[in-house]
Short mmCIF file of C-alpha atoms and ligand atoms in Angstrom, two decimals:
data_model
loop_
_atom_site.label_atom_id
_atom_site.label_comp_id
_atom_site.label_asym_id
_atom_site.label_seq_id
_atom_site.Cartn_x
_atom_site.Cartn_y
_atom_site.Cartn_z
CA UNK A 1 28.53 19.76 -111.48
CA UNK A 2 26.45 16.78 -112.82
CA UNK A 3 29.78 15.22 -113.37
CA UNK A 4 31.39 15.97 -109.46
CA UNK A 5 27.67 14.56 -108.40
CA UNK A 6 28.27 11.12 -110.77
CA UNK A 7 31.68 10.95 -109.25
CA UNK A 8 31.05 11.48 -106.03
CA UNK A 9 28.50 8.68 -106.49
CA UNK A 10 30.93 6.43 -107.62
CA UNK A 11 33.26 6.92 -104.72
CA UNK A 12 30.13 6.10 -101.85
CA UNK A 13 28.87 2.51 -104.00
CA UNK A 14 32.51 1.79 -104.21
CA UNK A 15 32.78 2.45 -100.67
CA UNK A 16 29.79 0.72 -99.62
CA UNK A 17 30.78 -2.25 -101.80
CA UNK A 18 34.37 -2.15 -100.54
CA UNK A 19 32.87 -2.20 -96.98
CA UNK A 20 30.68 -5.33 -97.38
CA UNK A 21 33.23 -7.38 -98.91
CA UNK A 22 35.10 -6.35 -95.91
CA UNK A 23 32.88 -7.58 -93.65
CA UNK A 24 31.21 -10.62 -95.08
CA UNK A 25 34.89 -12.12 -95.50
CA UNK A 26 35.98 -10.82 -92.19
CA UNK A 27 33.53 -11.85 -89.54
CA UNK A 28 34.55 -15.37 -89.86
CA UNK A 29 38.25 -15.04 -89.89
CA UNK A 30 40.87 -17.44 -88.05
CA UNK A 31 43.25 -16.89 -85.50
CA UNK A 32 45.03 -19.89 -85.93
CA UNK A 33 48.09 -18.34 -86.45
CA UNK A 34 48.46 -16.01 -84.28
CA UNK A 35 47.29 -18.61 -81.42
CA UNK A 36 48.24 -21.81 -82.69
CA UNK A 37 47.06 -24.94 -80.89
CA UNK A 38 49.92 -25.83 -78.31
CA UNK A 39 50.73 -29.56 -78.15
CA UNK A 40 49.21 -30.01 -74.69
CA UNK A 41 48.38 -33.32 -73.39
CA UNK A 42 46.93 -34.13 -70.02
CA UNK A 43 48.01 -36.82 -67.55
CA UNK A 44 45.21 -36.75 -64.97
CA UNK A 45 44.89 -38.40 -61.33
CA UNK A 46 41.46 -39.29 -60.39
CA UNK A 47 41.59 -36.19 -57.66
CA UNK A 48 41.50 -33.92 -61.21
CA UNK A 49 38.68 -35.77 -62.66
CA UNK A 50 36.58 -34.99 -59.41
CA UNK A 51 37.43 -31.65 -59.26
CA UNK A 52 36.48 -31.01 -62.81
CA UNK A 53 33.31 -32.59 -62.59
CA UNK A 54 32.56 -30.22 -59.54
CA UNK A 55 33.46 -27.14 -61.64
CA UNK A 56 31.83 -27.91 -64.59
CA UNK A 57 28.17 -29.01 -62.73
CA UNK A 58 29.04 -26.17 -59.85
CA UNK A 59 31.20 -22.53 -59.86
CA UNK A 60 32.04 -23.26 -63.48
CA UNK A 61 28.41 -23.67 -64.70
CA UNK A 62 29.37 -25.57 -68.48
CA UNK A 63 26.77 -27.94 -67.77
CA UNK A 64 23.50 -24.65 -67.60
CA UNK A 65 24.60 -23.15 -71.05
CA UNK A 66 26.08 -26.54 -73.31
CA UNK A 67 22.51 -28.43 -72.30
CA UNK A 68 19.41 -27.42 -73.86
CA UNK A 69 16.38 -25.98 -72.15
CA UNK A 70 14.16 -29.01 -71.80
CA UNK A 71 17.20 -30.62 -69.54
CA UNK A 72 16.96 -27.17 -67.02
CA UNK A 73 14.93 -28.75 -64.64
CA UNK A 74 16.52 -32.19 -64.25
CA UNK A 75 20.19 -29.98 -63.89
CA UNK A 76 18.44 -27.99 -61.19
CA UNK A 77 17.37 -31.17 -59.29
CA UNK A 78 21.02 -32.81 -59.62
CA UNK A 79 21.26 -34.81 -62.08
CA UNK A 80 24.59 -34.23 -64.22
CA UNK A 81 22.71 -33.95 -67.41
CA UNK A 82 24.89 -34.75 -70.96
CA UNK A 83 26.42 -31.57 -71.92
CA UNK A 84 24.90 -31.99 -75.50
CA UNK A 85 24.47 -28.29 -76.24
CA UNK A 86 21.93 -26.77 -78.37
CA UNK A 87 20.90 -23.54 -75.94
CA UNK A 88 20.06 -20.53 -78.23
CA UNK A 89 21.65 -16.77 -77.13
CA UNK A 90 19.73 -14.62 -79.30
CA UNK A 91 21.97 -11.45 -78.76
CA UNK A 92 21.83 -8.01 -80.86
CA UNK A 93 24.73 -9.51 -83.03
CA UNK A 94 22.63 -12.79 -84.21
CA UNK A 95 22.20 -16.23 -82.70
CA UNK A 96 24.41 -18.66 -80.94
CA UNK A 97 23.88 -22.19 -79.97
CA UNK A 98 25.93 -23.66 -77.53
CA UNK A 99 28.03 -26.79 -79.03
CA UNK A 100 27.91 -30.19 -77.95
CA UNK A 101 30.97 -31.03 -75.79
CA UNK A 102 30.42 -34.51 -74.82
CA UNK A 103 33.13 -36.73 -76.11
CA UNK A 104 31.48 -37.82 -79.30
CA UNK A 105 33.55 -37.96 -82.48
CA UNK A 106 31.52 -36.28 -85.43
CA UNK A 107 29.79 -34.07 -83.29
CA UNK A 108 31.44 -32.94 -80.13
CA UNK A 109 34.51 -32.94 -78.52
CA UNK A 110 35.66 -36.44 -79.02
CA UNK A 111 38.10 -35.25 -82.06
CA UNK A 112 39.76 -32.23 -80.37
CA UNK A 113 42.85 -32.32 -79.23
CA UNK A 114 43.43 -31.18 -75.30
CA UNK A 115 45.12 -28.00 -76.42
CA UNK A 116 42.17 -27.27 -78.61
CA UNK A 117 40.18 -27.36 -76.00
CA UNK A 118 42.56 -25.36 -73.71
CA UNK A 119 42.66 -22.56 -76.71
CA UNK A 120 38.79 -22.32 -76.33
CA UNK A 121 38.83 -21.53 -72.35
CA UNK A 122 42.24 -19.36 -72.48
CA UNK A 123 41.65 -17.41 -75.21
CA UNK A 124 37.80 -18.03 -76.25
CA UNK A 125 39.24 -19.37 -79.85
CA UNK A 126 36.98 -22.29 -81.15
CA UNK A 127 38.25 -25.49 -82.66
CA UNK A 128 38.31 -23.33 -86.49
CA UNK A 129 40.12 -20.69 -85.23
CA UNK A 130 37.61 -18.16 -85.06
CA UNK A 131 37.03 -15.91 -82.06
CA UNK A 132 34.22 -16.11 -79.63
CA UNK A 133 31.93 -13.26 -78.15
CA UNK A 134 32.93 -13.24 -74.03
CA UNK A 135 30.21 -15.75 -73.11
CA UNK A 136 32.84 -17.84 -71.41
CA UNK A 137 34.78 -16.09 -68.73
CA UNK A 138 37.23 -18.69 -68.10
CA UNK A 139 40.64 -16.69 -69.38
CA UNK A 140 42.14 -16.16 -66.03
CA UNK A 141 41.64 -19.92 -64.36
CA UNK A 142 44.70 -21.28 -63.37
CA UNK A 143 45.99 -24.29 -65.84
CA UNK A 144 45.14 -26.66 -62.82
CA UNK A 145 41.35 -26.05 -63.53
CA UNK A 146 41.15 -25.70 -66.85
CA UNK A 147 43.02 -29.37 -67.35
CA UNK A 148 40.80 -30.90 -64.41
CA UNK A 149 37.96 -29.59 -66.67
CA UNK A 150 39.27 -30.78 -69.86
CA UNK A 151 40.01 -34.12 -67.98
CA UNK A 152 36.55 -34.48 -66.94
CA UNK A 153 34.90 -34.15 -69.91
CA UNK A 154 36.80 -36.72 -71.70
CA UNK A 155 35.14 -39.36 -69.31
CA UNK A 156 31.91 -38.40 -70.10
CA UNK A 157 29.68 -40.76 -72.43
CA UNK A 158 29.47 -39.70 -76.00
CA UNK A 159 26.27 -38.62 -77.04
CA UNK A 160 25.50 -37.48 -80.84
CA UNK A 161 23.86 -33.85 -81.26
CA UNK A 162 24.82 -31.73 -84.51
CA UNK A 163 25.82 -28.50 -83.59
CA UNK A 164 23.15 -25.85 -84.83
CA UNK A 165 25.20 -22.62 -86.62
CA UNK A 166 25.55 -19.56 -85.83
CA UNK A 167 24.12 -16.89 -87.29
CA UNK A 168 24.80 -12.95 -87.52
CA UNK A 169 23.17 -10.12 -88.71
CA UNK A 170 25.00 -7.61 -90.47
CA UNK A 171 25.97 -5.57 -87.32
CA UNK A 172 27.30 -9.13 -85.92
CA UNK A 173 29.25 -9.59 -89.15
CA UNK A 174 31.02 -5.77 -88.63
CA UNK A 175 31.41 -6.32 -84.86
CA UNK A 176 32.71 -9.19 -85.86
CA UNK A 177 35.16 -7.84 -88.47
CA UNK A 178 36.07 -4.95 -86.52
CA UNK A 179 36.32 -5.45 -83.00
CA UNK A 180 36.23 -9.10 -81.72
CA UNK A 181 39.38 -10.43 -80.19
CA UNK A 182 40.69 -13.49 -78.46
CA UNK A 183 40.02 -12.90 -75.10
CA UNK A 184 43.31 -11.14 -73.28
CA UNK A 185 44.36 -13.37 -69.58
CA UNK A 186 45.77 -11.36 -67.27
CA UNK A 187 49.87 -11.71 -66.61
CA UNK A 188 50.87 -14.29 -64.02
CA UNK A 189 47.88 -16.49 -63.69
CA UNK A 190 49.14 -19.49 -61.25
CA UNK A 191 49.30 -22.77 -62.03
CA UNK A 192 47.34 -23.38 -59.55
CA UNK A 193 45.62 -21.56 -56.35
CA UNK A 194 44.87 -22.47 -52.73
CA UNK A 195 41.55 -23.58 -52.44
CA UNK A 196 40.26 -22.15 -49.14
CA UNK A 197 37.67 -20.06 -47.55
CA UNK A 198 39.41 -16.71 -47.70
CA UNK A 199 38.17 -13.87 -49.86
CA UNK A 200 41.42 -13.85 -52.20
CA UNK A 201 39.88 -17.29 -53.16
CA UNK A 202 36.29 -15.77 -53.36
CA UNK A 203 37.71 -13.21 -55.57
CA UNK A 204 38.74 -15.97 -58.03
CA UNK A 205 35.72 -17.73 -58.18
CA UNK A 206 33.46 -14.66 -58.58
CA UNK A 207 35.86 -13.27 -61.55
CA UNK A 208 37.30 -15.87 -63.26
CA UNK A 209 34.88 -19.44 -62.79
CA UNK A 210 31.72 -18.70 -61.89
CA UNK A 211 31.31 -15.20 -63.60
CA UNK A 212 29.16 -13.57 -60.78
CA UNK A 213 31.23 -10.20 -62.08
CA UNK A 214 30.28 -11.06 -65.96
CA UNK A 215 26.43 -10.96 -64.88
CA UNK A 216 26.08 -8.45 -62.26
CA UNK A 217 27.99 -5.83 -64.07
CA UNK A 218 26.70 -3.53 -66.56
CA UNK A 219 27.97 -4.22 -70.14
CA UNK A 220 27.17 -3.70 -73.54
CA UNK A 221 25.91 -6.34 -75.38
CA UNK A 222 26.66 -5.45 -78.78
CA UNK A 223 30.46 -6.00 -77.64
CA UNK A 224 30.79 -8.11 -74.36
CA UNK A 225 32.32 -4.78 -73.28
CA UNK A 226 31.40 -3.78 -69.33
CA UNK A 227 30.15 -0.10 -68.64
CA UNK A 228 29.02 -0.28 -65.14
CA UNK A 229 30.49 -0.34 -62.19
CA UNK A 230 31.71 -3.85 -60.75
CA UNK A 231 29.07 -6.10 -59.11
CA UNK A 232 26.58 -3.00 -59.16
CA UNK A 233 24.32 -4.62 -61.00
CA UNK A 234 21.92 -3.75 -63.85
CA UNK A 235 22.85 -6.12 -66.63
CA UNK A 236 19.84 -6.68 -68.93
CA UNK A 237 19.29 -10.05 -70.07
CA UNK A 238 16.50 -11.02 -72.45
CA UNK A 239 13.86 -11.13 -73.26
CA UNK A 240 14.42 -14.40 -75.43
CA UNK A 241 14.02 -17.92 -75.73
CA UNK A 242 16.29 -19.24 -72.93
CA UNK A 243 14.53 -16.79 -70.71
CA UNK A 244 10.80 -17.91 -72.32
CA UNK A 245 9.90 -14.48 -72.71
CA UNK A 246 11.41 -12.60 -69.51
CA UNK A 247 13.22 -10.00 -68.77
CA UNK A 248 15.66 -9.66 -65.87
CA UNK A 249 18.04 -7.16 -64.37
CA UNK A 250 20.78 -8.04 -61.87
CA UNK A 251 20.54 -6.94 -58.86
CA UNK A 252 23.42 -4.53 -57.46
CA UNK A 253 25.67 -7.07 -54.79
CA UNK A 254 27.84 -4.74 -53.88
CA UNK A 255 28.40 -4.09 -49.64
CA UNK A 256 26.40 -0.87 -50.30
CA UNK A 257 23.95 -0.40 -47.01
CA UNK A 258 21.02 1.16 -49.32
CA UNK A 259 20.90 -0.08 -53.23
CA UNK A 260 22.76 -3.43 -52.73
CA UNK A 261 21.22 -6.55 -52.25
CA UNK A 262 23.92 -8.37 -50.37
CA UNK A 263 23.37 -5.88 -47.14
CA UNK A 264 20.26 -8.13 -46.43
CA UNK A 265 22.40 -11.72 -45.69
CA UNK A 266 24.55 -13.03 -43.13
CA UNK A 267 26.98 -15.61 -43.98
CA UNK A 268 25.12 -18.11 -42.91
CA UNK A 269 21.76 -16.81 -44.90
CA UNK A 270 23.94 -16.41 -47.84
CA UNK A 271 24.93 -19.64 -48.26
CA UNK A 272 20.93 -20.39 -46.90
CA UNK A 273 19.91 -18.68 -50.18
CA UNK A 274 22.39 -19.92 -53.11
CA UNK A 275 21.76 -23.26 -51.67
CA UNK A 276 17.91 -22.32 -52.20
CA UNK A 277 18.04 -22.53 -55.70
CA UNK A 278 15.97 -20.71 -58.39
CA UNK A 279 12.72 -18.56 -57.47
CA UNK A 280 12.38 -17.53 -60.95
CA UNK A 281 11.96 -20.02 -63.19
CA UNK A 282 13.76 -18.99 -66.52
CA UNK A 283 16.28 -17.04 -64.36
CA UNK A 284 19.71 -16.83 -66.50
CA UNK A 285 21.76 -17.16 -63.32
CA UNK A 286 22.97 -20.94 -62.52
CA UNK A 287 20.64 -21.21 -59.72
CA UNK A 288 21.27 -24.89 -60.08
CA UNK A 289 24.80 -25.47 -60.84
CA UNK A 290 25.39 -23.57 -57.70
CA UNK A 291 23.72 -24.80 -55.30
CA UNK A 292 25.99 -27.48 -55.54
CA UNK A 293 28.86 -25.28 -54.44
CA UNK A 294 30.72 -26.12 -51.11
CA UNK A 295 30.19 -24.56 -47.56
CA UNK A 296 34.05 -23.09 -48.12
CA UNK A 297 33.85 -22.14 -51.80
CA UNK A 298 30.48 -19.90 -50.76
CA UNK A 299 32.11 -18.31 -47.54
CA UNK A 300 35.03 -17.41 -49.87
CA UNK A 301 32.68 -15.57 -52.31
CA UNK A 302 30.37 -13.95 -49.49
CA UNK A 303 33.65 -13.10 -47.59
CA UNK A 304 35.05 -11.22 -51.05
CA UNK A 305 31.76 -9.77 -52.23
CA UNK A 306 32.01 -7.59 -48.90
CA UNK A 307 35.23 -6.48 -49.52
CA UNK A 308 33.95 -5.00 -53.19
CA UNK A 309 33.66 -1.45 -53.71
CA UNK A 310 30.27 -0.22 -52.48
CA UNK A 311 28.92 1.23 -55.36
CA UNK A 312 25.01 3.62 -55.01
CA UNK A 313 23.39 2.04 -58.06
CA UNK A 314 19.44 1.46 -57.38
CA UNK A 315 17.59 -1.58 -59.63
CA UNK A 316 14.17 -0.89 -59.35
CA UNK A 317 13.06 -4.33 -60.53
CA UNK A 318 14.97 -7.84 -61.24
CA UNK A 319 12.34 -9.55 -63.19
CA UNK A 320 9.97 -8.13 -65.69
CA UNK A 321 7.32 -10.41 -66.72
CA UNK A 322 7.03 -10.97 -70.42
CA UNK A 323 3.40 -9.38 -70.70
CA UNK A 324 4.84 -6.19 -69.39
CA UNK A 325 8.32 -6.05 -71.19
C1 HEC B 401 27.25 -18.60 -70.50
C2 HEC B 401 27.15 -19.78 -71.28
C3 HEC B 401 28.33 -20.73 -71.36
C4 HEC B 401 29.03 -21.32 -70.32
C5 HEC B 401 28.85 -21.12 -68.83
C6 HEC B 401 29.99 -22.22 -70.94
N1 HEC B 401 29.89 -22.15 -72.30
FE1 HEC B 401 31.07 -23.16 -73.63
N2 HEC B 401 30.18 -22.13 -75.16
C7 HEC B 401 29.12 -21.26 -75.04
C8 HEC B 401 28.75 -20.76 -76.37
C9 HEC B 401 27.62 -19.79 -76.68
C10 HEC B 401 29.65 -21.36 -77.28
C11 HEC B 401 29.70 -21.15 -78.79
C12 HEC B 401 30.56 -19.95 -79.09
C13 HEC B 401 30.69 -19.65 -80.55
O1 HEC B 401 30.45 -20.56 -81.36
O2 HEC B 401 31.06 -18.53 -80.86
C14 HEC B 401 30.54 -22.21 -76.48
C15 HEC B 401 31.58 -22.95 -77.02
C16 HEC B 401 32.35 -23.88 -76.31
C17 HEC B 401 33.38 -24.70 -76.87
C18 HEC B 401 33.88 -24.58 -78.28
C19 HEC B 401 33.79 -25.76 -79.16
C20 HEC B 401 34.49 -25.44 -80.46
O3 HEC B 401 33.81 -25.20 -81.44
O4 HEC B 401 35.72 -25.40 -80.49
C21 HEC B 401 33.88 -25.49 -75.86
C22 HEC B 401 34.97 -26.53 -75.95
C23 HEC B 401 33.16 -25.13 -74.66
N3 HEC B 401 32.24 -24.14 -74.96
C24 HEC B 401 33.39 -25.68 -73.41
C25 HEC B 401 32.87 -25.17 -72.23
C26 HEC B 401 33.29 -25.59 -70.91
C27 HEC B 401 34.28 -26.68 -70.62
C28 HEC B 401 32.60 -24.82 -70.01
C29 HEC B 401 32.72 -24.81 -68.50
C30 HEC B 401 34.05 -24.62 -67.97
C31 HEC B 401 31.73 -23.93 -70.78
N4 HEC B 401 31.93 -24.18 -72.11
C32 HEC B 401 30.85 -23.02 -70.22
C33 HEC B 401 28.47 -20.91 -73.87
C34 HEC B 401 28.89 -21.26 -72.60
C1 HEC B 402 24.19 -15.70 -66.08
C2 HEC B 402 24.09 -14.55 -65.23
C3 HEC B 402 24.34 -14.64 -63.75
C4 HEC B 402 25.42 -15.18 -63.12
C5 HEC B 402 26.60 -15.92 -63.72
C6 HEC B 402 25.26 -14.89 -61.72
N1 HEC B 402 24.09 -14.22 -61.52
FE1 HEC B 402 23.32 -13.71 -59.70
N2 HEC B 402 21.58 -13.11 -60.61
C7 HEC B 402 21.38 -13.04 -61.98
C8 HEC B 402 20.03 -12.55 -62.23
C9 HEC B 402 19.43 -12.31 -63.60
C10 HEC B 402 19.41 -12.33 -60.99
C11 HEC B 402 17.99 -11.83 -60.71
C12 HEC B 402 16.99 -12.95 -60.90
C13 HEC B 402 17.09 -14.02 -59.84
O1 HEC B 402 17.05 -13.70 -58.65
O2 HEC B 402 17.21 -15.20 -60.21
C14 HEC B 402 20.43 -12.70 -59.98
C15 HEC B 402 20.22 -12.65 -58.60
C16 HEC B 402 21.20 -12.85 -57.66
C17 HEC B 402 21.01 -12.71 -56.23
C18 HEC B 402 19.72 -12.31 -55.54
C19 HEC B 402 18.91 -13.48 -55.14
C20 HEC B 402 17.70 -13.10 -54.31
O3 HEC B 402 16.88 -13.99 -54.08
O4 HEC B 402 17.57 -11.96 -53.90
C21 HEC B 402 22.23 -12.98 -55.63
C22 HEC B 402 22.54 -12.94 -54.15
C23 HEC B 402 23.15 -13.30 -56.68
N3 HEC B 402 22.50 -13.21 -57.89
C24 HEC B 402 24.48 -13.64 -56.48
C25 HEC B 402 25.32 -14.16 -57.47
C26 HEC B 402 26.63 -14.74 -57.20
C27 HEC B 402 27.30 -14.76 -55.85
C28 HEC B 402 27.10 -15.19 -58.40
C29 HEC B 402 28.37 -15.94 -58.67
C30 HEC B 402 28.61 -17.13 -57.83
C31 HEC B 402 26.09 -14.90 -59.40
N4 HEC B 402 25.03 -14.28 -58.81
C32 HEC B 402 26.19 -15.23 -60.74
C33 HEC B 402 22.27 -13.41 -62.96
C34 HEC B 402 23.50 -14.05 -62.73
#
């Protein structure tokens, strides 16, 4: 018996051992095989370099996550702010900090090749190969916008600002080891899409550039994985240190005429309101970034948020102070 016991013993400190060697030389491993960097290389007109720069201040928000918190404000007021990184995610998994991705050579962007860069927004693979939690939603932007953006940010000035690591706990490291992927693009993504008012259009920026479906959808955050209904709200963010302390909720903005928010505007209010700007101060949503957005690109989004599937889904509260949460 004593022996069985000693064996059986054996067998779980074996297993236990086996499973953190699994894990601590897992988390951190590269898909550079099985994406390999393609040999893309840009040629962009000057109409490309605008349009970048409006996605990446506007719908495509880079410049609220890769600038740190101190530069908030002066991004809310207009000013395009160097994208030198350095905003902390403190997630269940660990801690990320946003890179620097201003062209400088030792440390930001300056040394990576276009289709390095192009890897990272397709298929959320950094420059090392390793795989990225779903921050960035940008998998299913057409090629147009993605180069525009990759264009842009090449004729930025360089500014020098080490990138801080990343660090994971143990249940990072086996999420990690276990579950993360490159992010999967749908099939048939155009090259590019009509840019119009029209809710096909809105439907594109709300999914794929501005992530208004990443935020106001459920989702675990252990995984990136979404277990709510679409644009019904209730996504828990913080509290942490890019909200200061606060916790908010997304509000449901689905069409439906009792729990969703978006019964309340117009079109014309709508736009009135995103315009507006922030109300809450450390409010996770790009308040500033866009307000910047274009009569046409925010008729396209109210026009497709009414088309969404009403969905009953009642958020009590948006914003929980930090004394309370
Ligand atoms: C919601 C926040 C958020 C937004 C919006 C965002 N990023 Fe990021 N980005 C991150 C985080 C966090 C990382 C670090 C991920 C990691 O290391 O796992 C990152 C990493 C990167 C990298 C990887 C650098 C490397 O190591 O290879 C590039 C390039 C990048 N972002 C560019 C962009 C561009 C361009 C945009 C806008 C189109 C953008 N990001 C928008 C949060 C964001
Ligand atoms: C990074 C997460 C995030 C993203 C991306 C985001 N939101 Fe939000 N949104 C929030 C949070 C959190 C709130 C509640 C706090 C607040 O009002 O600032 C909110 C509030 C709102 C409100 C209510 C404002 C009010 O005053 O009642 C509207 C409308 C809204 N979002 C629409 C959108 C649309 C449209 C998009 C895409 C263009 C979008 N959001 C993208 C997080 C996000």
């Amino acid at each position: 018996m004593k022996k069985v016991l000693l064996i059986l013993a054996a067998i779980i400190v074996i297993v236990v051992i086996g499973l953190f060697i699994f894990i601590q030389t897992g988390y951190d491993k590269s898909f550079d095989s099985e994406y390999p960097v393609t040999e893309l290389r840009i040629n962009p007109d000057s109409a490309m370099i605008e349009h970048g720069r409006y996605l990446a201040y506007g719908p495509a928000h880079c410049a609220h996550c890769h600038s740190s918190i101190d530069k908030l404000e002066a991004l809310e007021r207009g000013e395009e702010v160097p994208m030198t990184g350095g905003m902390e995610f403190e997630l269940p998994i660990g801690s990320l900090f946003t890179p620097n991705i201003t062209p400088d050579k030792e440390s930001g962007i300056g040394n990576y090749s276009d289709g390095t860069i192009y890897r990272m927004l397709r298929y959320n693979i950094r420059h090392d190969g390793q795989a990225c939690l779903e921050l960035m939603p940008f998998f299913n932007m057409t090629d147009y916008d993605i180069h525009s953006i990759i264009a842009f940010l090449r004729t930025r000035e360089p500014v020098k600002n080490e990138r801080k690591p990343n660090t994971y706990n143990l249940l990072g490291k086996f999420v990690r080891t276990v579950a993360l992927k490159p992010a999967q693009p749908e099939a048939g993504i155009p090259n590019k899409i009509k840019r119009d008012s029209s809710s096909a259009y809105g439907k594109y920026l709300c999914e794929a550039v501005a992530n208004c479906k990443g935020c106001h959808t459920e989702r675990d955050l252990k995984t990136g994985a979404f277990v709510g209904q679409p644009y019904a709200g209730g996504f828990v963010m913080g509290p942490d240190k890019s909200t200061q302390g606060w916790t908010f909720i997304t509000p449901n903005i689905t069409p439906d005429p009792e729990t969703g928010i978006l019964h309340n505007y117009t079109e014309e209010s709508f736009i009135n309101r995103m315009r507006g700007g922030r109300v809450h101060t450390f409010s996770p949503m790009p308040w500033g970034p866009f307000s910047r957005l274009s009569d046409g690109d925010l008729m396209a989004i109210y026009r497709y948020l009414q088309e969404v599937k009403p969905v009953k889904n009642k958020i009590e509260q948006t914003v929980i102070m930090p004394e309370e949460s």
